Short mmCIF file of C-alpha atoms in Angstrom, two decimals:
data_model
loop_
_atom_site.label_atom_id
_atom_site.label_comp_id
_atom_site.label_asym_id
_atom_site.label_seq_id
_atom_site.Cartn_x
_atom_site.Cartn_y
_atom_site.Cartn_z
CA MET A 1 70.53 127.99 186.99
CA ALA A 2 67.37 128.55 185.44
CA ILE A 3 64.04 128.03 187.97
CA ILE A 4 62.54 126.53 184.99
CA GLU A 5 64.94 124.48 182.48
CA THR A 6 63.52 122.74 179.18
CA GLU A 7 65.27 120.34 177.00
CA LYS A 8 64.74 118.87 173.37
CA ARG A 9 65.31 115.16 172.72
CA GLU A 10 64.34 114.56 169.15
CA HIS A 11 60.42 114.71 169.22
CA ILE A 12 60.36 114.99 173.10
CA PHE A 13 60.32 118.29 175.22
CA ILE A 14 61.33 118.00 178.76
CA ILE A 15 60.13 120.90 181.13
CA THR A 16 61.79 120.87 184.78
CA LEU A 17 60.73 122.51 187.69
CA ASN A 18 64.34 123.60 189.22
CA ARG A 19 63.63 124.94 192.50
CA PRO A 20 64.38 122.06 195.05
CA GLU A 21 65.24 124.65 197.78
CA ALA A 22 61.41 125.55 198.09
CA ARG A 23 59.97 122.21 197.30
CA ASN A 24 59.31 123.51 193.94
CA ALA A 25 56.62 125.59 195.05
CA VAL A 26 55.08 127.80 192.81
CA ASN A 27 55.92 131.55 192.48
CA GLY A 28 55.84 134.23 189.88
CA ASP A 29 59.08 133.23 188.47
CA VAL A 30 57.73 129.53 188.20
CA ALA A 31 54.32 130.50 186.45
CA GLU A 32 55.86 132.55 183.88
CA GLY A 33 58.53 130.03 183.16
CA ILE A 34 56.13 127.06 182.96
CA GLU A 35 53.89 129.21 180.53
CA ALA A 36 56.85 130.09 178.30
CA ALA A 37 58.01 126.47 178.51
CA ILE A 38 54.36 125.34 176.87
CA ASP A 39 54.64 128.30 174.33
CA GLU A 40 57.85 126.91 172.90
CA PHE A 41 56.57 123.52 173.05
CA GLU A 42 53.39 124.31 171.28
CA ALA A 43 54.98 126.49 168.50
CA ASP A 44 57.71 123.84 167.61
CA ASP A 45 55.80 121.50 164.92
CA GLN A 46 58.71 118.98 165.57
CA LEU A 47 58.28 118.66 169.37
CA TRP A 48 55.29 116.12 169.61
CA VAL A 49 55.46 114.93 173.59
CA GLY A 50 56.16 116.84 176.77
CA ILE A 51 57.26 115.69 179.82
CA ILE A 52 57.10 117.82 182.93
CA ARG A 53 59.22 116.90 185.96
CA SER A 54 61.31 118.32 188.88
CA SER A 55 64.49 118.56 190.55
CA GLY A 56 64.88 117.42 194.05
CA LYS A 57 62.92 115.10 196.47
CA VAL A 58 59.63 116.61 195.95
CA PHE A 59 57.63 117.49 192.70
CA CYS A 60 55.57 120.40 193.89
CA ALA A 61 54.69 121.64 197.17
CA GLY A 62 52.06 123.66 195.48
CA ALA A 63 51.76 127.61 195.81
CA ASP A 64 54.67 129.55 197.70
CA LEU A 65 53.28 130.65 200.72
CA LYS A 66 55.90 133.11 201.11
CA ALA A 67 55.54 134.72 197.66
CA ILE A 68 51.95 135.18 198.88
CA SER A 69 52.72 136.68 202.37
CA GLN A 70 54.52 139.39 200.36
CA GLY A 71 51.98 140.47 198.37
CA ASP A 72 52.78 138.48 195.28
CA ALA A 73 49.79 136.17 194.84
CA GLY A 74 48.99 137.57 191.36
CA ARG A 75 51.94 136.37 189.62
CA LEU A 76 51.41 132.81 190.69
CA SER A 77 48.84 132.66 187.87
CA THR A 78 48.93 133.82 184.24
CA LYS A 79 46.43 135.05 181.69
CA ARG A 80 46.40 132.21 179.94
CA GLY A 81 47.47 129.47 181.88
CA GLY A 82 45.80 130.09 185.35
CA PHE A 83 47.77 128.66 188.34
CA ALA A 84 51.59 127.97 187.74
CA GLY A 85 50.99 128.83 183.99
CA ILE A 86 49.42 125.56 183.04
CA VAL A 87 46.19 124.68 184.97
CA LYS A 88 43.92 126.36 182.36
CA ARG A 89 46.21 126.37 179.43
CA GLU A 90 44.72 124.76 176.35
CA ARG A 91 47.29 122.34 174.73
CA THR A 92 47.10 120.23 171.33
CA LYS A 93 50.21 118.27 172.55
CA PRO A 94 50.07 115.54 174.89
CA LEU A 95 52.21 116.17 178.21
CA ILE A 96 53.50 113.18 180.79
CA ALA A 97 54.08 114.12 184.55
CA ALA A 98 56.75 112.56 185.85
CA VAL A 99 56.26 112.63 189.86
CA ASN A 100 59.39 111.83 191.85
CA GLY A 101 58.04 112.70 195.20
CA PHE A 102 55.29 114.51 196.87
CA ALA A 103 52.72 116.42 194.38
CA VAL A 104 50.51 118.05 196.72
CA ALA A 105 48.10 121.11 196.63
CA GLY A 106 48.86 122.98 193.26
CA GLY A 107 51.22 120.59 192.54
CA CYS A 108 48.64 117.79 192.49
CA GLU A 109 46.83 120.26 190.44
CA ILE A 110 49.59 120.38 187.56
CA VAL A 111 49.66 116.61 187.71
CA LEU A 112 45.74 116.64 186.95
CA ALA A 113 46.61 119.18 184.35
CA SER A 114 48.75 116.91 182.53
CA ASP A 115 47.63 113.93 180.30
CA MET A 116 49.56 110.74 181.60
CA VAL A 117 51.57 110.31 184.81
CA VAL A 118 54.65 108.33 185.65
CA ALA A 119 55.19 108.13 189.44
CA ALA A 120 58.18 107.01 191.55
CA GLU A 121 57.18 104.38 194.17
CA GLU A 122 58.17 107.39 196.66
CA ALA A 123 55.27 109.78 194.87
CA ALA A 124 52.18 110.82 196.95
CA PHE A 125 49.57 112.68 195.84
CA GLY A 126 46.99 115.05 197.67
CA VAL A 127 44.79 118.49 197.98
CA PRO A 128 45.27 119.53 201.85
CA GLU A 129 43.87 122.84 201.10
CA VAL A 130 40.88 122.12 203.65
CA LYS A 131 43.29 121.76 206.37
CA ARG A 132 44.22 125.57 206.20
CA SER A 133 40.65 126.76 205.50
CA LEU A 134 41.19 126.91 201.44
CA VAL A 135 39.82 124.81 198.69
CA PRO A 136 42.01 123.70 195.84
CA ALA A 137 40.85 125.94 193.27
CA ALA A 138 43.17 125.18 190.36
CA GLY A 139 41.18 122.43 189.29
CA GLY A 140 41.47 119.92 191.69
CA LEU A 141 37.79 120.25 192.98
CA PHE A 142 36.62 118.74 189.69
CA ARG A 143 39.59 116.87 188.22
CA LEU A 144 40.42 114.91 191.39
CA PRO A 145 37.07 113.37 191.33
CA ARG A 146 37.08 112.83 187.57
CA ALA A 147 40.75 110.85 187.95
CA VAL A 148 40.01 108.88 191.06
CA GLY A 149 36.31 108.16 191.00
CA PRO A 150 33.87 110.58 193.32
CA ALA A 151 33.77 108.58 196.27
CA VAL A 152 37.64 108.59 196.74
CA GLY A 153 37.75 112.08 195.14
CA MET A 154 35.25 113.58 198.08
CA GLU A 155 37.35 111.52 200.98
CA LEU A 156 40.81 112.94 199.74
CA MET A 157 38.84 116.68 199.08
CA LEU A 158 37.22 116.57 202.46
CA THR A 159 40.11 114.78 204.74
CA GLY A 160 43.09 116.63 202.77
CA ASP A 161 45.07 113.54 203.20
CA THR A 162 47.51 112.23 200.84
CA ILE A 163 47.67 108.73 198.65
CA PRO A 164 50.76 107.01 197.82
CA ALA A 165 51.83 106.18 193.99
CA ARG A 166 50.60 102.56 194.27
CA ARG A 167 47.14 103.64 195.71
CA ALA A 168 47.12 106.29 192.80
CA TYR A 169 47.65 103.95 190.29
CA GLU A 170 45.20 101.49 191.56
CA LEU A 171 42.64 104.12 191.05
CA GLY A 172 43.57 105.36 187.78
CA LEU A 173 45.19 108.73 188.51
CA VAL A 174 48.86 107.15 187.50
CA ASN A 175 49.47 105.10 184.23
CA TYR A 176 52.95 103.61 185.70
CA VAL A 177 55.01 103.28 189.08
CA VAL A 178 58.55 102.59 189.06
CA ALA A 179 61.72 102.79 191.00
CA GLN A 180 62.92 106.61 191.50
CA ASP A 181 66.10 105.77 189.51
CA GLU A 182 63.85 104.61 186.69
CA LEU A 183 61.33 107.44 186.78
CA MET A 184 62.52 109.45 183.68
CA ASP A 185 63.59 106.09 181.88
CA LYS A 186 60.08 104.92 181.85
CA ALA A 187 58.36 108.48 181.12
CA LEU A 188 60.87 108.68 177.93
CA GLU A 189 59.85 105.18 177.14
CA LEU A 190 56.19 106.25 177.17
CA ALA A 191 56.61 109.42 175.12
CA GLY A 192 58.55 107.52 172.56
CA ARG A 193 56.05 104.86 172.06
CA ILE A 194 53.97 107.91 171.46
CA THR A 195 56.11 109.66 169.12
CA ALA A 196 55.94 106.68 167.00
CA ASN A 197 52.76 107.36 166.04
CA ALA A 198 51.37 109.74 163.56
CA PRO A 199 51.45 113.20 165.60
CA LEU A 200 48.43 114.90 164.23
CA ALA A 201 46.27 111.89 165.19
CA VAL A 202 47.64 111.85 168.46
CA GLN A 203 46.86 115.36 168.81
CA ARG A 204 43.26 115.12 167.75
CA ALA A 205 42.89 111.81 169.71
CA MET A 206 44.27 113.56 172.99
CA GLN A 207 41.86 116.34 172.45
CA ILE A 208 38.78 114.68 171.93
CA THR A 209 39.68 111.81 174.65
CA ARG A 210 40.06 114.51 177.29
CA ARG A 211 36.22 115.67 176.35
CA ALA A 212 35.22 112.19 176.87
CA MET A 213 33.80 112.49 180.49
CA MET A 214 32.35 115.69 179.90
CA ASP A 215 30.70 116.47 176.61
CA SER A 216 27.92 114.24 175.01
CA ASP A 217 28.11 111.39 172.99
CA GLU A 218 26.34 113.94 170.25
CA ASP A 219 29.09 116.22 170.41
CA LEU A 220 31.85 113.05 170.82
CA TRP A 221 30.55 111.54 167.57
CA ALA A 222 30.70 114.88 165.61
CA ALA A 223 34.21 115.72 166.79
CA SER A 224 35.54 112.37 166.05
CA SER A 225 33.96 112.85 162.69
CA ASP A 226 35.48 116.22 162.15
CA ALA A 227 38.97 114.65 163.26
CA MET A 228 38.88 112.37 160.78
CA ARG A 229 38.04 114.87 157.84
CA TYR A 230 40.78 116.96 159.04
CA LEU A 231 43.20 113.95 158.82
CA ALA A 232 42.40 112.93 155.75
CA GLY A 233 43.63 116.02 154.05
CA THR A 234 46.94 115.49 155.70
CA GLU A 235 50.29 114.34 154.26
CA ASP A 236 50.77 111.85 157.08
CA PHE A 237 47.29 110.33 156.38
CA LYS A 238 48.79 109.00 152.82
CA GLU A 239 52.11 107.95 154.48
CA GLY A 240 50.63 105.57 157.23
CA PRO A 241 49.10 103.46 154.81
CA ARG A 242 52.29 103.80 152.26
CA ALA A 243 54.50 102.61 154.96
CA PHE A 244 52.19 99.69 156.08
CA ILE A 245 52.37 98.46 152.00
CA GLU A 246 56.11 98.88 151.53
CA LYS A 247 56.95 97.14 155.08
CA ARG A 248 58.70 100.08 156.58
CA ASP A 249 58.38 102.26 159.81
CA PRO A 250 56.06 105.43 158.62
CA VAL A 251 58.12 108.81 158.46
CA TRP A 252 55.74 111.25 159.66
CA LYS A 253 56.05 115.03 158.72
CA ALA A 254 53.01 116.28 160.97
CA LYS A 255 51.75 118.09 158.07
#
């Protein structure tokens, strides 16, 4: 079986980490496989929302220490994507993390690189690097405090402790917490609610929303105006009002 599996369900693209025997730890093959999957996702105009999930009982335990000890550390990152082929990757389309178990260290940083999170009740999140005289250098140092707030972010960073899914939901890191057997159903339901909307508008909204906590209001006003100008020149911009007037569901073309 492939170490990274992909599946298309209409406008939804599913990426599965399939290395359960190693707790889905990231080695070179995983990083390259995730990057290739994102390439496929981004290149297909009919794929509008992605879901990243994993097989087994752990979402991802982070970097594969065995691979590192064997001198293979350089392959855990890709040139465009950074660690796991994803944490630095620029994407135009939304990605949902469906977290089925522990997402720690680099696994938590994969979650933080996603746009929304659906978690099973058994899931937990954390960056325990300081316990091994390391720091979470794949985005966790700044993305985690942005997600859960500076005080809790600092606590998690300095203690290396994990938080359960319910607490992560209360803090704003997680969108939904569901029973384990409902995880993919909820992730697909969320993805379906997004794909019901105009895909180009979703993409522009996502890109600006991701900048909301970092850029100045002046820059965000300009980006919002640019997004509206771009959308005004698309076919879907005309389809939305037309469908409303004709009292039917819109047929989006992503054009």
